[in-house]
Amino acid sequence: MSKKSSLGRGLDALLSRPQSAESSSGTAVQNVRVDRIVQAAYQPRQVFEPEALAELAGSIREKGVLQPLLVRPRGENFEIVAGERRWRAAQLAGLVEVPVLIRDLGDREALELAIIENLQREDLGPLEEARAYQALLDQGLNQEAVAQAVGKGRSTISNALRLLTLPEAALRALEKGEISAGHARAILAQPEEDRTWALDQIRTRRLNVREAEALKRTARTTAPLPVNPPRPYRQVELALSRRTGTKVRITGEDKGRVELNYASREELDRILELLGYAAED
């Protein structure tokens, strides 16, 4: 199988392409016992929701497995390339056998087909999707080729891959569903040193995505520091304080004010006398 056919069309290419009457293990599609089928070493989908699996099992119990699993020979057994969710649901439904399409595939072809088949179904979690893209990049593809293979824009691939740069705590939160992909992108919009802080804010304050996005405008905002007077004025402040026996503050540079504190009428009279003014009765 050429890379173009496997990457460009995924599992549909294998199912729709005319097949020879015999494959390496017999007819093109055949029934195989579920206990002779094993999981692949790499599975893009890490989470199988029990409720969704039970729902699929109910459908399979009623209508059977409508689309065969794609498998490859592994000794006496068969390794799943695509269709692990159907295989799990079929076991829940009590099926002894499932229809399979058997193909002799190399490790790289099997990996690429497994990833792309899952990506084309568009029901992976955000981290599962990002890791699947990264696995394809690890196989030597570039982002443009990955985008073409899964029928998505390159920016979609790039944005998904950025999720893998989240802090470890945020990765765990995203994987557990404690935050959404939108929350994760809001965290990534923060300066690197503020990302763990942003995650804590989202969790403790139960922020929605829009509120989380607003954190990037307020995270590093602090009240303006008071302007200290130039050093010469500070010396004058000290000198006047010693002379008057009260606190003196000078604000501004070219223009400003001089403030003297007093606690009573008597203290004000004393200060005025020191400055050469006689208090009026």
PDB file of C-alpha atoms in Angstrom, residues 30-248:
ATOM      1  CA  GLN A  30     -14.315 -12.771   7.578  1.00  0.00           C
ATOM      2  CA  ASN A  31     -15.495 -13.412  11.103  1.00  0.00           C
ATOM      3  CA  VAL A  32     -12.863 -13.886  13.811  1.00  0.00           C
ATOM      4  CA  ARG A  33     -13.346 -14.814  17.447  1.00  0.00           C
ATOM      5  CA  VAL A  34     -13.026 -11.787  19.736  1.00  0.00           C
ATOM      6  CA  ASP A  35     -10.556 -13.658  21.955  1.00  0.00           C
ATOM      7  CA  ARG A  36      -8.165 -13.999  18.995  1.00  0.00           C
ATOM      8  CA  ILE A  37      -8.029 -10.229  18.556  1.00  0.00           C
ATOM      9  CA  VAL A  38      -5.482  -8.198  20.542  1.00  0.00           C
ATOM     10  CA  GLN A  39      -5.000  -4.495  21.115  1.00  0.00           C
ATOM     11  CA  ALA A  40      -2.401  -2.574  19.157  1.00  0.00           C
ATOM     12  CA  ALA A  41       0.751  -1.357  20.840  1.00  0.00           C
ATOM     13  CA  TYR A  42      -0.314   2.210  20.009  1.00  0.00           C
ATOM     14  CA  GLN A  43      -3.892   3.364  20.367  1.00  0.00           C
ATOM     15  CA  PRO A  44      -4.672   7.059  19.755  1.00  0.00           C
ATOM     16  CA  ARG A  45      -7.803   6.833  21.888  1.00  0.00           C
ATOM     17  CA  GLN A  46      -6.815   6.661  25.550  1.00  0.00           C
ATOM     18  CA  VAL A  47     -10.287   7.094  27.061  1.00  0.00           C
ATOM     19  CA  PHE A  48     -13.282   4.870  26.312  1.00  0.00           C
ATOM     20  CA  GLU A  49     -16.315   6.436  27.960  1.00  0.00           C
ATOM     21  CA  PRO A  50     -18.321   3.649  29.661  1.00  0.00           C
ATOM     22  CA  GLU A  51     -21.705   5.202  28.801  1.00  0.00           C
ATOM     23  CA  ALA A  52     -20.858   5.650  25.124  1.00  0.00           C
ATOM     24  CA  LEU A  53     -19.433   2.134  25.006  1.00  0.00           C
ATOM     25  CA  ALA A  54     -22.594   0.716  26.557  1.00  0.00           C
ATOM     26  CA  GLU A  55     -24.708   2.604  24.025  1.00  0.00           C
ATOM     27  CA  LEU A  56     -22.660   1.206  21.152  1.00  0.00           C
ATOM     28  CA  ALA A  57     -22.926  -2.283  22.662  1.00  0.00           C
ATOM     29  CA  GLY A  58     -26.719  -1.929  22.661  1.00  0.00           C
ATOM     30  CA  SER A  59     -26.683  -0.972  18.993  1.00  0.00           C
ATOM     31  CA  ILE A  60     -24.378  -3.887  18.150  1.00  0.00           C
ATOM     32  CA  ARG A  61     -26.589  -6.285  20.099  1.00  0.00           C
ATOM     33  CA  GLU A  62     -29.513  -5.175  17.969  1.00  0.00           C
ATOM     34  CA  LYS A  63     -27.920  -4.702  14.539  1.00  0.00           C
ATOM     35  CA  GLY A  64     -24.517  -6.343  14.733  1.00  0.00           C
ATOM     36  CA  VAL A  65     -21.144  -4.832  13.823  1.00  0.00           C
ATOM     37  CA  LEU A  66     -21.894  -2.937  10.626  1.00  0.00           C
ATOM     38  CA  GLN A  67     -18.308  -1.976   9.781  1.00  0.00           C
ATOM     39  CA  PRO A  68     -15.557  -4.607  10.001  1.00  0.00           C
ATOM     40  CA  LEU A  69     -12.494  -4.050  12.136  1.00  0.00           C
ATOM     41  CA  LEU A  70      -9.198  -3.577  10.345  1.00  0.00           C
ATOM     42  CA  VAL A  71      -6.634  -6.038  11.699  1.00  0.00           C
ATOM     43  CA  ARG A  72      -3.256  -7.474  10.765  1.00  0.00           C
ATOM     44  CA  PRO A  73      -1.881 -10.952  11.498  1.00  0.00           C
ATOM     45  CA  ARG A  74       0.076 -11.362  14.732  1.00  0.00           C
ATOM     46  CA  GLY A  75       1.146 -14.996  15.043  1.00  0.00           C
ATOM     47  CA  GLU A  76      -1.988 -17.017  15.804  1.00  0.00           C
ATOM     48  CA  ASN A  77      -3.934 -13.853  16.582  1.00  0.00           C
ATOM     49  CA  PHE A  78      -4.820 -10.551  14.941  1.00  0.00           C
ATOM     50  CA  GLU A  79      -3.810  -7.078  16.074  1.00  0.00           C
ATOM     51  CA  ILE A  80      -6.320  -4.242  15.816  1.00  0.00           C
ATOM     52  CA  VAL A  81      -5.348  -1.452  13.453  1.00  0.00           C
ATOM     53  CA  ALA A  82      -8.721   0.324  13.537  1.00  0.00           C
ATOM     54  CA  GLY A  83     -11.900  -0.480  15.429  1.00  0.00           C
ATOM     55  CA  GLU A  84     -10.913  -1.110  19.044  1.00  0.00           C
ATOM     56  CA  ARG A  85     -14.028   0.666  20.297  1.00  0.00           C
ATOM     57  CA  ARG A  86     -16.230  -1.667  18.218  1.00  0.00           C
ATOM     58  CA  TRP A  87     -14.269  -4.672  19.496  1.00  0.00           C
ATOM     59  CA  ARG A  88     -14.768  -3.612  23.125  1.00  0.00           C
ATOM     60  CA  ALA A  89     -18.477  -2.932  22.567  1.00  0.00           C
ATOM     61  CA  ALA A  90     -18.940  -6.260  20.787  1.00  0.00           C
ATOM     62  CA  GLN A  91     -17.589  -8.052  23.850  1.00  0.00           C
ATOM     63  CA  LEU A  92     -19.963  -6.098  26.075  1.00  0.00           C
ATOM     64  CA  ALA A  93     -22.785  -7.137  23.738  1.00  0.00           C
ATOM     65  CA  GLY A  94     -21.812 -10.783  24.195  1.00  0.00           C
ATOM     66  CA  LEU A  95     -20.642 -11.412  20.614  1.00  0.00           C
ATOM     67  CA  VAL A  96     -18.287 -14.337  20.119  1.00  0.00           C
ATOM     68  CA  GLU A  97     -17.109 -13.257  16.654  1.00  0.00           C
ATOM     69  CA  VAL A  98     -16.771  -9.972  14.813  1.00  0.00           C
ATOM     70  CA  PRO A  99     -16.227  -9.185  11.115  1.00  0.00           C
ATOM     71  CA  VAL A 100     -12.697  -8.175  10.273  1.00  0.00           C
ATOM     72  CA  LEU A 101     -10.735  -7.042   7.281  1.00  0.00           C
ATOM     73  CA  ILE A 102      -7.278  -8.621   7.395  1.00  0.00           C
ATOM     74  CA  ARG A 103      -4.332  -6.811   5.854  1.00  0.00           C
ATOM     75  CA  ASP A 104      -0.588  -7.404   5.928  1.00  0.00           C
ATOM     76  CA  LEU A 105       0.648  -4.033   7.134  1.00  0.00           C
ATOM     77  CA  GLY A 106       4.044  -2.891   8.329  1.00  0.00           C
ATOM     78  CA  ASP A 107       4.411  -1.167  11.681  1.00  0.00           C
ATOM     79  CA  ARG A 108       4.520   2.308  10.167  1.00  0.00           C
ATOM     80  CA  GLU A 109       1.511   1.753   7.895  1.00  0.00           C
ATOM     81  CA  ALA A 110      -0.482   0.276  10.764  1.00  0.00           C
ATOM     82  CA  LEU A 111       0.388   3.165  13.051  1.00  0.00           C
ATOM     83  CA  GLU A 112      -0.487   5.800  10.461  1.00  0.00           C
ATOM     84  CA  LEU A 113      -3.803   4.145   9.581  1.00  0.00           C
ATOM     85  CA  ALA A 114      -4.734   3.742  13.256  1.00  0.00           C
ATOM     86  CA  ILE A 115      -4.057   7.404  13.938  1.00  0.00           C
ATOM     87  CA  ILE A 116      -5.769   8.791  10.865  1.00  0.00           C
ATOM     88  CA  GLU A 117      -8.813   6.546  11.182  1.00  0.00           C
ATOM     89  CA  ASN A 118      -9.361   7.871  14.694  1.00  0.00           C
ATOM     90  CA  LEU A 119      -8.719  11.477  13.702  1.00  0.00           C
ATOM     91  CA  GLN A 120     -11.169  11.305  10.813  1.00  0.00           C
ATOM     92  CA  ARG A 121     -13.923  10.200  13.215  1.00  0.00           C
ATOM     93  CA  GLU A 122     -13.485  13.510  15.096  1.00  0.00           C
ATOM     94  CA  ASP A 123     -14.383  12.078  18.497  1.00  0.00           C
ATOM     95  CA  LEU A 124     -10.959  11.996  20.133  1.00  0.00           C
ATOM     96  CA  GLY A 125     -10.301  14.147  23.176  1.00  0.00           C
ATOM     97  CA  PRO A 126      -8.163  17.263  22.607  1.00  0.00           C
ATOM     98  CA  LEU A 127      -5.045  15.706  24.116  1.00  0.00           C
ATOM     99  CA  GLU A 128      -5.587  12.412  22.303  1.00  0.00           C
ATOM    100  CA  GLU A 129      -5.846  14.387  19.070  1.00  0.00           C
ATOM    101  CA  ALA A 130      -2.708  16.400  19.806  1.00  0.00           C
ATOM    102  CA  ARG A 131      -0.728  13.271  20.672  1.00  0.00           C
ATOM    103  CA  ALA A 132      -1.972  11.583  17.515  1.00  0.00           C
ATOM    104  CA  TYR A 133      -0.695  14.491  15.407  1.00  0.00           C
ATOM    105  CA  GLN A 134       2.618  14.335  17.253  1.00  0.00           C
ATOM    106  CA  ALA A 135       2.865  10.596  16.569  1.00  0.00           C
ATOM    107  CA  LEU A 136       2.478  11.289  12.846  1.00  0.00           C
ATOM    108  CA  LEU A 137       5.169  13.964  13.037  1.00  0.00           C
ATOM    109  CA  ASP A 138       7.397  11.441  14.807  1.00  0.00           C
ATOM    110  CA  GLN A 139       6.946   9.181  11.766  1.00  0.00           C
ATOM    111  CA  GLY A 140       8.632  11.827   9.629  1.00  0.00           C
ATOM    112  CA  LEU A 141       5.629  13.725   8.286  1.00  0.00           C
ATOM    113  CA  ASN A 142       5.487  17.506   8.429  1.00  0.00           C
ATOM    114  CA  GLN A 143       2.484  19.527   9.590  1.00  0.00           C
ATOM    115  CA  GLU A 144       1.360  20.202   6.032  1.00  0.00           C
ATOM    116  CA  ALA A 145       1.256  16.477   5.240  1.00  0.00           C
ATOM    117  CA  VAL A 146      -0.600  15.723   8.477  1.00  0.00           C
ATOM    118  CA  ALA A 147      -3.152  18.457   7.724  1.00  0.00           C
ATOM    119  CA  GLN A 148      -3.742  17.058   4.241  1.00  0.00           C
ATOM    120  CA  ALA A 149      -4.052  13.509   5.552  1.00  0.00           C
ATOM    121  CA  VAL A 150      -6.785  14.334   8.050  1.00  0.00           C
ATOM    122  CA  GLY A 151      -8.498  17.006   5.967  1.00  0.00           C
ATOM    123  CA  LYS A 152      -7.863  19.891   8.366  1.00  0.00           C
ATOM    124  CA  GLY A 153      -6.083  23.213   8.137  1.00  0.00           C
ATOM    125  CA  ARG A 154      -2.464  23.479   9.139  1.00  0.00           C
ATOM    126  CA  SER A 155      -3.372  26.051  11.807  1.00  0.00           C
ATOM    127  CA  THR A 156      -5.683  23.450  13.391  1.00  0.00           C
ATOM    128  CA  ILE A 157      -2.777  21.019  13.611  1.00  0.00           C
ATOM    129  CA  SER A 158      -0.440  23.673  14.997  1.00  0.00           C
ATOM    130  CA  ASN A 159      -2.943  24.849  17.630  1.00  0.00           C
ATOM    131  CA  ALA A 160      -3.630  21.281  18.727  1.00  0.00           C
ATOM    132  CA  LEU A 161       0.082  20.544  19.089  1.00  0.00           C
ATOM    133  CA  ARG A 162       0.515  23.603  21.327  1.00  0.00           C
ATOM    134  CA  LEU A 163      -1.591  21.844  23.955  1.00  0.00           C
ATOM    135  CA  LEU A 164       1.327  19.484  24.531  1.00  0.00           C
ATOM    136  CA  THR A 165       3.366  22.428  25.878  1.00  0.00           C
ATOM    137  CA  LEU A 166       0.972  22.986  28.810  1.00  0.00           C
ATOM    138  CA  PRO A 167       2.344  22.635  32.341  1.00  0.00           C
ATOM    139  CA  GLU A 168       2.038  19.088  33.655  1.00  0.00           C
ATOM    140  CA  ALA A 169      -0.771  20.014  36.050  1.00  0.00           C
ATOM    141  CA  ALA A 170      -2.766  21.560  33.201  1.00  0.00           C
ATOM    142  CA  LEU A 171      -2.206  18.481  31.009  1.00  0.00           C
ATOM    143  CA  ARG A 172      -3.628  16.279  33.761  1.00  0.00           C
ATOM    144  CA  ALA A 173      -6.592  18.615  34.253  1.00  0.00           C
ATOM    145  CA  LEU A 174      -7.350  18.604  30.527  1.00  0.00           C
ATOM    146  CA  GLU A 175      -7.055  14.823  30.340  1.00  0.00           C
ATOM    147  CA  LYS A 176      -9.472  14.396  33.254  1.00  0.00           C
ATOM    148  CA  GLY A 177     -11.956  16.846  31.752  1.00  0.00           C
ATOM    149  CA  GLU A 178     -11.511  19.340  34.603  1.00  0.00           C
ATOM    150  CA  ILE A 179     -10.793  22.049  32.024  1.00  0.00           C
ATOM    151  CA  SER A 180     -11.714  22.316  28.342  1.00  0.00           C
ATOM    152  CA  ALA A 181      -9.504  22.877  25.314  1.00  0.00           C
ATOM    153  CA  GLY A 182     -10.681  26.504  25.374  1.00  0.00           C
ATOM    154  CA  HIS A 183      -9.443  26.853  28.951  1.00  0.00           C
ATOM    155  CA  ALA A 184      -6.158  25.252  27.920  1.00  0.00           C
ATOM    156  CA  ARG A 185      -5.668  27.755  25.096  1.00  0.00           C
ATOM    157  CA  ALA A 186      -6.395  30.600  27.518  1.00  0.00           C
ATOM    158  CA  ILE A 187      -3.682  29.219  29.805  1.00  0.00           C
ATOM    159  CA  LEU A 188      -1.236  29.095  26.897  1.00  0.00           C
ATOM    160  CA  ALA A 189      -1.976  32.763  26.156  1.00  0.00           C
ATOM    161  CA  GLN A 190      -0.417  33.615  29.507  1.00  0.00           C
ATOM    162  CA  PRO A 191       3.297  34.253  29.960  1.00  0.00           C
ATOM    163  CA  GLU A 192       4.935  30.946  30.788  1.00  0.00           C
ATOM    164  CA  GLU A 193       5.542  31.912  34.414  1.00  0.00           C
ATOM    165  CA  ASP A 194       1.821  32.671  34.923  1.00  0.00           C
ATOM    166  CA  ARG A 195       0.325  29.488  33.452  1.00  0.00           C
ATOM    167  CA  THR A 196       0.101  27.472  36.649  1.00  0.00           C
ATOM    168  CA  TRP A 197      -1.416  30.527  38.345  1.00  0.00           C
ATOM    169  CA  ALA A 198      -4.012  30.762  35.546  1.00  0.00           C
ATOM    170  CA  LEU A 199      -4.930  27.083  35.988  1.00  0.00           C
ATOM    171  CA  ASP A 200      -5.441  27.657  39.729  1.00  0.00           C
ATOM    172  CA  GLN A 201      -7.655  30.666  38.997  1.00  0.00           C
ATOM    173  CA  ILE A 202      -9.795  28.667  36.540  1.00  0.00           C
ATOM    174  CA  ARG A 203     -10.245  25.840  39.026  1.00  0.00           C
ATOM    175  CA  THR A 204     -10.844  27.777  42.228  1.00  0.00           C
ATOM    176  CA  ARG A 205     -13.054  30.464  40.676  1.00  0.00           C
ATOM    177  CA  ARG A 206     -14.771  28.062  38.236  1.00  0.00           C
ATOM    178  CA  LEU A 207     -14.144  30.417  35.338  1.00  0.00           C
ATOM    179  CA  ASN A 208     -15.727  29.845  31.948  1.00  0.00           C
ATOM    180  CA  VAL A 209     -13.573  30.148  28.832  1.00  0.00           C
ATOM    181  CA  ARG A 210     -14.301  33.828  28.261  1.00  0.00           C
ATOM    182  CA  GLU A 211     -13.441  34.641  31.869  1.00  0.00           C
ATOM    183  CA  ALA A 212     -10.276  32.569  31.571  1.00  0.00           C
ATOM    184  CA  GLU A 213      -9.293  34.488  28.440  1.00  0.00           C
ATOM    185  CA  ALA A 214      -9.731  37.751  30.358  1.00  0.00           C
ATOM    186  CA  LEU A 215      -7.066  36.610  32.802  1.00  0.00           C
ATOM    187  CA  LYS A 216      -4.402  37.431  30.259  1.00  0.00           C
ATOM    188  CA  ARG A 217      -5.395  41.090  30.524  1.00  0.00           C
ATOM    189  CA  THR A 218      -5.391  41.189  34.305  1.00  0.00           C
ATOM    190  CA  ALA A 219      -2.930  38.557  35.429  1.00  0.00           C
ATOM    191  CA  ARG A 220       0.054  40.877  35.586  1.00  0.00           C
ATOM    192  CA  THR A 221      -1.832  44.116  36.260  1.00  0.00           C
ATOM    193  CA  THR A 222      -0.793  45.715  39.556  1.00  0.00           C
ATOM    194  CA  ALA A 223      -1.604  49.031  41.157  1.00  0.00           C
ATOM    195  CA  PRO A 224       0.785  51.800  40.064  1.00  0.00           C
ATOM    196  CA  LEU A 225       3.552  52.346  42.556  1.00  0.00           C
ATOM    197  CA  PRO A 226       3.635  55.742  44.265  1.00  0.00           C
ATOM    198  CA  VAL A 227       6.144  58.094  42.728  1.00  0.00           C
ATOM    199  CA  ASN A 228       8.911  58.781  45.160  1.00  0.00           C
ATOM    200  CA  PRO A 229      10.202  62.341  45.090  1.00  0.00           C
ATOM    201  CA  PRO A 230      13.639  62.893  43.600  1.00  0.00           C
ATOM    202  CA  ARG A 231      16.467  62.353  46.040  1.00  0.00           C
ATOM    203  CA  PRO A 232      17.145  66.069  46.654  1.00  0.00           C
ATOM    204  CA  TYR A 233      13.537  66.580  47.758  1.00  0.00           C
ATOM    205  CA  ARG A 234      13.767  63.657  50.120  1.00  0.00           C
ATOM    206  CA  GLN A 235      16.632  65.408  51.841  1.00  0.00           C
ATOM    207  CA  VAL A 236      14.523  68.555  52.068  1.00  0.00           C
ATOM    208  CA  GLU A 237      11.657  66.501  53.547  1.00  0.00           C
ATOM    209  CA  LEU A 238      13.963  65.201  56.252  1.00  0.00           C
ATOM    210  CA  ALA A 239      15.376  68.640  56.968  1.00  0.00           C
ATOM    211  CA  LEU A 240      11.927  70.227  57.248  1.00  0.00           C
ATOM    212  CA  SER A 241      10.691  67.380  59.435  1.00  0.00           C
ATOM    213  CA  ARG A 242      13.577  67.934  61.845  1.00  0.00           C
ATOM    214  CA  ARG A 243      13.006  71.680  61.840  1.00  0.00           C
ATOM    215  CA  THR A 244       9.247  71.549  62.384  1.00  0.00           C
ATOM    216  CA  GLY A 245       9.065  68.403  64.479  1.00  0.00           C
ATOM    217  CA  THR A 246       6.346  66.948  62.244  1.00  0.00           C
ATOM    218  CA  LYS A 247       6.088  64.804  59.158  1.00  0.00           C
ATOM    219  CA  VAL A 248       6.670  66.672  55.881  1.00  0.00           C
TER     220      VAL A 248
END
